[in-house]
mmCIF file of C-alpha atoms and ligand atoms in Angstrom:
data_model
loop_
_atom_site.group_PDB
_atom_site.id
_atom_site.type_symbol
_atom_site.label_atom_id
_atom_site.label_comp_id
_atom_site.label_asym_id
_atom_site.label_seq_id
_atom_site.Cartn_x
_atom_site.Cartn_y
_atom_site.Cartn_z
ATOM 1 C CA UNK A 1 4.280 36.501 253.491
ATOM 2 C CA UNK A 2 0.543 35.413 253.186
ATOM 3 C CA UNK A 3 -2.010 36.299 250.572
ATOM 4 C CA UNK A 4 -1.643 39.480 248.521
ATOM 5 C CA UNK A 5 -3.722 40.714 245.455
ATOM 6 C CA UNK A 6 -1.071 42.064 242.874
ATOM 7 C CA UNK A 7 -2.748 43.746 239.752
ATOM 8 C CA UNK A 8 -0.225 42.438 236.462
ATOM 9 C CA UNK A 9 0.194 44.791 232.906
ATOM 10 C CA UNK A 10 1.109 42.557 230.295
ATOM 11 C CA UNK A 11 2.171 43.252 227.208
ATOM 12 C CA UNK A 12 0.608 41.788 223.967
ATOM 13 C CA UNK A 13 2.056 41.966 220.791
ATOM 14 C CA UNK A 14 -0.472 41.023 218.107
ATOM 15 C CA UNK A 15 -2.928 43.545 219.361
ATOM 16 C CA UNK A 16 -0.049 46.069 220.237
ATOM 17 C CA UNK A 17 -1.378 46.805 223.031
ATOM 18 C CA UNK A 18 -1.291 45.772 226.742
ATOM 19 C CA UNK A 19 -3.435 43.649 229.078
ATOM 20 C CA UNK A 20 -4.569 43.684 233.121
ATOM 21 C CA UNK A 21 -5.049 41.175 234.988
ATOM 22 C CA UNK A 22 -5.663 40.994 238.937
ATOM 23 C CA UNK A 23 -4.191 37.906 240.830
ATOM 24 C CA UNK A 24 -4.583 36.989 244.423
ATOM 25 C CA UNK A 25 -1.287 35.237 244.849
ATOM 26 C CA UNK A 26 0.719 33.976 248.072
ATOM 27 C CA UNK A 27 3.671 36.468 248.175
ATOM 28 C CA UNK A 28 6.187 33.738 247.686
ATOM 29 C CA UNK A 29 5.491 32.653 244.406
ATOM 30 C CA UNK A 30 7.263 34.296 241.137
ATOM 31 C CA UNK A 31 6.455 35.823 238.383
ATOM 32 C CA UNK A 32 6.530 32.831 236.225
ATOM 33 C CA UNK A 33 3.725 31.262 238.356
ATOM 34 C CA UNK A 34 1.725 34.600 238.234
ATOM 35 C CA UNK A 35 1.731 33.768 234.253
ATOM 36 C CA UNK A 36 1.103 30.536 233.863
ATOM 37 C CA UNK A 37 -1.940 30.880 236.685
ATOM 38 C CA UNK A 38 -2.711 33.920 233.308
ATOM 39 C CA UNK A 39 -2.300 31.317 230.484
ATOM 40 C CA UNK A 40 -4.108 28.243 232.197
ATOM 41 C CA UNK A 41 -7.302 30.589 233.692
ATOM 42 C CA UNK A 42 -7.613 34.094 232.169
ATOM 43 C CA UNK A 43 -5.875 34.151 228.801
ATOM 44 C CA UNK A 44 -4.892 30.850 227.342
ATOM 45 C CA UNK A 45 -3.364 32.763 223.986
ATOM 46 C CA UNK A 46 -0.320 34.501 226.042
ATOM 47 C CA UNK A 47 2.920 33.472 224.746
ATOM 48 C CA UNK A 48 5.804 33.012 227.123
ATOM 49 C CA UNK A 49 9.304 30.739 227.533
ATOM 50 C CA UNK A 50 10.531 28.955 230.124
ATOM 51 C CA UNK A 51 12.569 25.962 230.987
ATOM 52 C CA UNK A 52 14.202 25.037 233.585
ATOM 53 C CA UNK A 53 12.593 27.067 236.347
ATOM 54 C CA UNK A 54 15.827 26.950 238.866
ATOM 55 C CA UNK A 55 17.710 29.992 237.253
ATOM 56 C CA UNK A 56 19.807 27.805 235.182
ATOM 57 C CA UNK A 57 18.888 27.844 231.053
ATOM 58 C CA UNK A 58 17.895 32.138 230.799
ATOM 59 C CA UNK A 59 14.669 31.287 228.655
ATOM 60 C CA UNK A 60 12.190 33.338 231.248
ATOM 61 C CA UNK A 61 14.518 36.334 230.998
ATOM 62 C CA UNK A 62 11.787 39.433 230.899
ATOM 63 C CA UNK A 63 11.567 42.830 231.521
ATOM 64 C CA UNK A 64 10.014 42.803 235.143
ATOM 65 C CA UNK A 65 8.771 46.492 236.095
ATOM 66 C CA UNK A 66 11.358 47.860 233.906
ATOM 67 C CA UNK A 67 14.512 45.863 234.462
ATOM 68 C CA UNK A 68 15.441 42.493 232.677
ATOM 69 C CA UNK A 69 14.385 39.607 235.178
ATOM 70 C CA UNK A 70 14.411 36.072 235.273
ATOM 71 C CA UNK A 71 10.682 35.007 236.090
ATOM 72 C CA UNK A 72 11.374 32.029 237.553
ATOM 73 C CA UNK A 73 13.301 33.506 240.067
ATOM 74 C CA UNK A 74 11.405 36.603 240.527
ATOM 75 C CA UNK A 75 9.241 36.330 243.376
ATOM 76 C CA UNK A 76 5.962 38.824 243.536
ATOM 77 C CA UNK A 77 6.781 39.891 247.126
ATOM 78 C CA UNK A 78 10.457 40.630 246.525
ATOM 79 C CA UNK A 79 9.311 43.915 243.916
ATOM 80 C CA UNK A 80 7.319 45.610 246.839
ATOM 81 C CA UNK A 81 4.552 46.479 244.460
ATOM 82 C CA UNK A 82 1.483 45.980 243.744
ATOM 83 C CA UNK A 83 1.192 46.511 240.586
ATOM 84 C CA UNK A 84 3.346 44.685 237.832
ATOM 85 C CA UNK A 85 4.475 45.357 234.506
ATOM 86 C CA UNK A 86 5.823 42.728 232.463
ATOM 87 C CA UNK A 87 6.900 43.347 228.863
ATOM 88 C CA UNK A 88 9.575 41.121 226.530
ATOM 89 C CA UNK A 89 13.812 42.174 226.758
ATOM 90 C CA UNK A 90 14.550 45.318 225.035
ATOM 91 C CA UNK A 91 16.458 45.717 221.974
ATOM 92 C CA UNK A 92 15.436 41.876 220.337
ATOM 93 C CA UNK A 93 12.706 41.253 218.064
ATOM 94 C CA UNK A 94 9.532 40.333 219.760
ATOM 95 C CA UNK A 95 8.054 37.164 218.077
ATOM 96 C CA UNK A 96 5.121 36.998 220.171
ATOM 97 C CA UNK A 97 3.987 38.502 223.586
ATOM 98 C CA UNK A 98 6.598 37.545 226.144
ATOM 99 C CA UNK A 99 8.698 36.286 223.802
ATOM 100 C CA UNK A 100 12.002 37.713 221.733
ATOM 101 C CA UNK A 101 14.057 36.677 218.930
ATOM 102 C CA UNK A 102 17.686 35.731 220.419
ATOM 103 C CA UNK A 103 18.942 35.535 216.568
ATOM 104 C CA UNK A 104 21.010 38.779 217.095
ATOM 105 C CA UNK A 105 22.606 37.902 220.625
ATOM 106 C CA UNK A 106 23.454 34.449 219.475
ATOM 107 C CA UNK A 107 24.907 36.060 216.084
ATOM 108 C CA UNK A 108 27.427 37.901 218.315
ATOM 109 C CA UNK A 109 27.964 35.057 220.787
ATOM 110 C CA UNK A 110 29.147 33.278 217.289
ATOM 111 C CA UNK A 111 31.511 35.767 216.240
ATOM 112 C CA UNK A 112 33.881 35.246 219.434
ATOM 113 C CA UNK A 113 33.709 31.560 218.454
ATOM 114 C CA UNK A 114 32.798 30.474 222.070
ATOM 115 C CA UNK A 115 33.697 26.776 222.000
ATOM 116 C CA UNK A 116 36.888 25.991 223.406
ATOM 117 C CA UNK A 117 39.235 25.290 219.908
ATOM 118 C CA UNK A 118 42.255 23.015 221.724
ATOM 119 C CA UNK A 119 45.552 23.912 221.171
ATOM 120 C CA UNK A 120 46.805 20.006 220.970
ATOM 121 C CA UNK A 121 43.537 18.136 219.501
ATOM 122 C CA UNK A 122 45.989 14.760 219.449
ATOM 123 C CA UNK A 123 46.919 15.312 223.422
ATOM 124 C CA UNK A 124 45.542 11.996 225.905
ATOM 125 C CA UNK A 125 46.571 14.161 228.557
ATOM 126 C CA UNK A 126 44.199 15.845 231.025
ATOM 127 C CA UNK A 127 44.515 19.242 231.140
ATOM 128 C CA UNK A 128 44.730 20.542 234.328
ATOM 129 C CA UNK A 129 43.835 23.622 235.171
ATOM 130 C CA UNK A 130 44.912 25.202 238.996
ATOM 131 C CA UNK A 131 42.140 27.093 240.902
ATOM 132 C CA UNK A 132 44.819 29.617 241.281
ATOM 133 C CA UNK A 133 46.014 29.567 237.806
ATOM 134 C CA UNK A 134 45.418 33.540 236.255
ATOM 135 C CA UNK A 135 42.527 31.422 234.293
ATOM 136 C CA UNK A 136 40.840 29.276 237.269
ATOM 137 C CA UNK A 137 40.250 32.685 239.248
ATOM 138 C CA UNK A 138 38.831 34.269 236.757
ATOM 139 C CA UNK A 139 36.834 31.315 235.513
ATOM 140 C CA UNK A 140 35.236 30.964 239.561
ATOM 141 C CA UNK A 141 33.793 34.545 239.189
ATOM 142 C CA UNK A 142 32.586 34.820 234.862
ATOM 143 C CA UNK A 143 31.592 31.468 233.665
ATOM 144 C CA UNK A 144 28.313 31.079 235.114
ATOM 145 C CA UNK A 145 26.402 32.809 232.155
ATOM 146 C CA UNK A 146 22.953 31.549 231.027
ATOM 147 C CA UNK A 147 22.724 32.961 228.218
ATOM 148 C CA UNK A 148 19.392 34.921 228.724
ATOM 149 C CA UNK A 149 19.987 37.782 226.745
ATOM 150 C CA UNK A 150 19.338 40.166 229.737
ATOM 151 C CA UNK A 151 23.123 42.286 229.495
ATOM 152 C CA UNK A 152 22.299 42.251 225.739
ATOM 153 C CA UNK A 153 19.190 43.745 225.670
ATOM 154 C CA UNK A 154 19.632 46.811 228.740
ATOM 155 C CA UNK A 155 23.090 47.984 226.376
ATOM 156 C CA UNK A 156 22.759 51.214 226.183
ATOM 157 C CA UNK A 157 25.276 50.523 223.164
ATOM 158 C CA UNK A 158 23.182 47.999 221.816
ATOM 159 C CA UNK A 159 20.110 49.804 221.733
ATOM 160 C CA UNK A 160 21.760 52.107 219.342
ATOM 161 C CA UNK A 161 24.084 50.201 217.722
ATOM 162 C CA UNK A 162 22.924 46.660 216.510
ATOM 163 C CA UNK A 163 26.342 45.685 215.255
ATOM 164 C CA UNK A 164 27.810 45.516 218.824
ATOM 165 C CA UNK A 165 29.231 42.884 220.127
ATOM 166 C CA UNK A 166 27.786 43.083 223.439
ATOM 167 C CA UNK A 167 28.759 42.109 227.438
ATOM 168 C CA UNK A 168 28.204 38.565 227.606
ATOM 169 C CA UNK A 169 29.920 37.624 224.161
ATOM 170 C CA UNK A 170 32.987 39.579 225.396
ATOM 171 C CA UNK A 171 33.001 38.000 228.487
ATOM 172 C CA UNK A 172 33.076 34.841 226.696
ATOM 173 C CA UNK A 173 35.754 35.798 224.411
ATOM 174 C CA UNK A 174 38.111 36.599 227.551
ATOM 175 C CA UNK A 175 37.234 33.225 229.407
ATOM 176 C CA UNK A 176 38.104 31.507 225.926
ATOM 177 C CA UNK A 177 41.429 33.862 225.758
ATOM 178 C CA UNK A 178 42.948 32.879 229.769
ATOM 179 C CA UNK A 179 41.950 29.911 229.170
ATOM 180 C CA UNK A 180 45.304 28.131 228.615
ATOM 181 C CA UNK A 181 43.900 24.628 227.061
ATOM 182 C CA UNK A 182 42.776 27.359 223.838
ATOM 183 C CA UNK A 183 44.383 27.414 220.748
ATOM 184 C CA UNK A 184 42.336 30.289 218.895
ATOM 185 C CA UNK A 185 43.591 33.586 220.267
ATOM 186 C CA UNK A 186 43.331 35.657 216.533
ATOM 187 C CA UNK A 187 39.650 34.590 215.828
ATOM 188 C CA UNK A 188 38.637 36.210 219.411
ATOM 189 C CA UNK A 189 41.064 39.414 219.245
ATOM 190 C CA UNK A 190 39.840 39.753 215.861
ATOM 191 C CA UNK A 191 36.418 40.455 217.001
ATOM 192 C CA UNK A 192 37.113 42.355 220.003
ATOM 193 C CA UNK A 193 39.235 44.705 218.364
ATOM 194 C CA UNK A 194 36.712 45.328 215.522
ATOM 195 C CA UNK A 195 34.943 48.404 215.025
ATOM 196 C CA UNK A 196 32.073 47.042 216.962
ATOM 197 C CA UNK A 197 34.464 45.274 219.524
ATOM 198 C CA UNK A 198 34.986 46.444 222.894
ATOM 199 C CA UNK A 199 35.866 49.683 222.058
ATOM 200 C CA UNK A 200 31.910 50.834 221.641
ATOM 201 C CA UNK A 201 31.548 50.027 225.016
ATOM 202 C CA UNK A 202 30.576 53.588 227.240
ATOM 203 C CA UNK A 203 30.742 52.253 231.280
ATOM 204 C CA UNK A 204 27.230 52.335 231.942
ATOM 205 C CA UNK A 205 27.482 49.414 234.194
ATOM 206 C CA UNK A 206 23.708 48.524 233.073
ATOM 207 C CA UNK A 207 24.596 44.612 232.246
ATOM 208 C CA UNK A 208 26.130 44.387 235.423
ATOM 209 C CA UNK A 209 23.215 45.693 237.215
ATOM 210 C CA UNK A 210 21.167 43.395 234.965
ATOM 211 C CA UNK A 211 22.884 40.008 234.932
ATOM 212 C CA UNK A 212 21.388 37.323 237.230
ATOM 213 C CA UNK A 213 24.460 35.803 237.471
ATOM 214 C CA UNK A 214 25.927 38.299 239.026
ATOM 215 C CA UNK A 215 28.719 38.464 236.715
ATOM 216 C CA UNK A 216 30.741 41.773 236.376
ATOM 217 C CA UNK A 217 30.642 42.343 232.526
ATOM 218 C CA UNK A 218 32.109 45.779 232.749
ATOM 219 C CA UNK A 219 35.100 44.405 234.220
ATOM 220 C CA UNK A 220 35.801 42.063 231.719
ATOM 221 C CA UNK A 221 35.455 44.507 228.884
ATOM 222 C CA UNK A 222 37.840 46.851 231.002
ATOM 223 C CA UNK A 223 40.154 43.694 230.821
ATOM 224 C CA UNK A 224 39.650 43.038 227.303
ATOM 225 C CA UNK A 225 40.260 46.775 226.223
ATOM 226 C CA UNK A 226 43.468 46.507 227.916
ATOM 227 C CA UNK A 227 44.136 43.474 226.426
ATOM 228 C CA UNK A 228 43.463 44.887 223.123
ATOM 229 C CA UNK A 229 46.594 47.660 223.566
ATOM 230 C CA UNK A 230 48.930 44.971 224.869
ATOM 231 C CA UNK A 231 48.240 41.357 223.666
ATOM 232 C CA UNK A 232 51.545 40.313 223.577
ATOM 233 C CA UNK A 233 50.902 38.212 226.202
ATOM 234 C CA UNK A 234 47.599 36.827 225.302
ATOM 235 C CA UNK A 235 49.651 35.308 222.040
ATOM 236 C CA UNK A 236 52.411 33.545 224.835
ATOM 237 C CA UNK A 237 49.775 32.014 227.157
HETATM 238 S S1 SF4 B 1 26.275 37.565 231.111
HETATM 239 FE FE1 SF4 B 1 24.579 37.480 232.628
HETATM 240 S S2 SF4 B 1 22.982 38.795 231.755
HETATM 241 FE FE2 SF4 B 1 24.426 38.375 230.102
HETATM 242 S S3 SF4 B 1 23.585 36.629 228.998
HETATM 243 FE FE3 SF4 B 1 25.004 35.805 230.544
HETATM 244 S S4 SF4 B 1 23.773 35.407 232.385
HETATM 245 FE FE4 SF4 B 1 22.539 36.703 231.035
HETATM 246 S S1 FES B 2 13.014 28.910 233.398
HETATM 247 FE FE1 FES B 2 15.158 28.535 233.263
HETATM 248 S S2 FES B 2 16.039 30.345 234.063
HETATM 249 FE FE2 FES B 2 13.905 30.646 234.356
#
């Protein structure tokens, strides 16, 4: 707690190159209020997002000394450094600075057709569905993604294979197939078992490590593999 001086490496993308920058911050604030203190005193050209600033819409999602981070929720002290490097997510096109292109992660998201598609569109009914319903477990633990492009970007898979679908479309493709209120089950198993489906995917275990959310991605693509070799019952839900 108190008054620290961290010394900040940003990276800069028009001059491909990177820039320092020595703060005097208190130790509880984050990253995000590092760079806008940057943007309003020292450098008012840096180019960063940010929305929310509570964790909830991804947009500050940045690599943070080397791992993917959300800035707004990144605060100096908790790194135990002094210096920090800050550099845009791997594996997206930069379009300026801080900030990437999420054209390819949203392309994937797309191809599991993430909005719920209901299996009675006429029904007045409420469907229910029972905390401890297959579905409402898994739903507790794997719905809370953001969308910030973190799991995406520290692939291993994706880094080499730009076709792949990726953790947190797959995850939402398995939500979308418990879910027993969804109609579409050939659209999603379509794309999972595609070339590029969740059969590229190695176990690293980076977009769990990654994922602010906490969600365990690896797990569902386990679940979805399996799936995959018997979806018998994914087609009688
Ligand atoms: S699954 Fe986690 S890391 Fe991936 S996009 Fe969603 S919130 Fe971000
Ligand atoms: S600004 Fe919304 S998650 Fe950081």
């Amino acid at each position: 707690m108190g008054m620290a001086t961290y010394r900040f490496k940003l990276a800069r993308s028009h001059s491909n190159a990177e820039k320092h920058f020595t703060l005097e911050l208190d130790s509880r604030m984050t990253v995000l209020d590092a760079l806008f203190i940057i943007q309003r005193e020292l450098d008012p050209s840096l180019s960063f997002r940010c929305s929310c600033r509570v964790g909830m819409c991804g947009t500050c999602a940045m690599r943070i000394n080397w791992m993917p981070r959300l800035a707004c929720q990144t605060r100096v002290e908790t790194l135990n450094a002094e210096s920090i490097t800050i550099e845009p997510l791997a594996s997206l096109p930069v379009a300026k600075d801080l900030v990437v292109d999420l054209g390819p992660f949203f392309d994937k998201w797309k191809k599991v057709r993430p909005a719920l598609h209901p299996k009675n569109k006429d029904s007045k009914e409420l469907a229910i569905v029972p905390p401890d319903s297959e579905f409402g477990k898994q739903a507790l633990v794997k719905r809370d993604c953001i969308t910030c492009g973190a799991c995406y970007s520290v692939c291993g898979i994706t880094g080499s294979n730009e076709a792949y679908l990726g953790p947190a479309a797959i995850n939402r493709a398995m939500l979308r197939l418990l879910d027993p209120r969804d109609g579409n089950v050939e659209d999603r198993v379509n794309a999972l078992n595609d070339e590029n489906g969740v059969w590229r995917c190695h176990t690293q275990f980076n977009c769990v490590a990654a994922c602010p959310k906490n969600i365990n991605l690896t797990d569902s693509i386990m679940k979805m593999k399996r799936a995959m070799l018997f979806p018998k019952r994914l087609y009688d839900k």
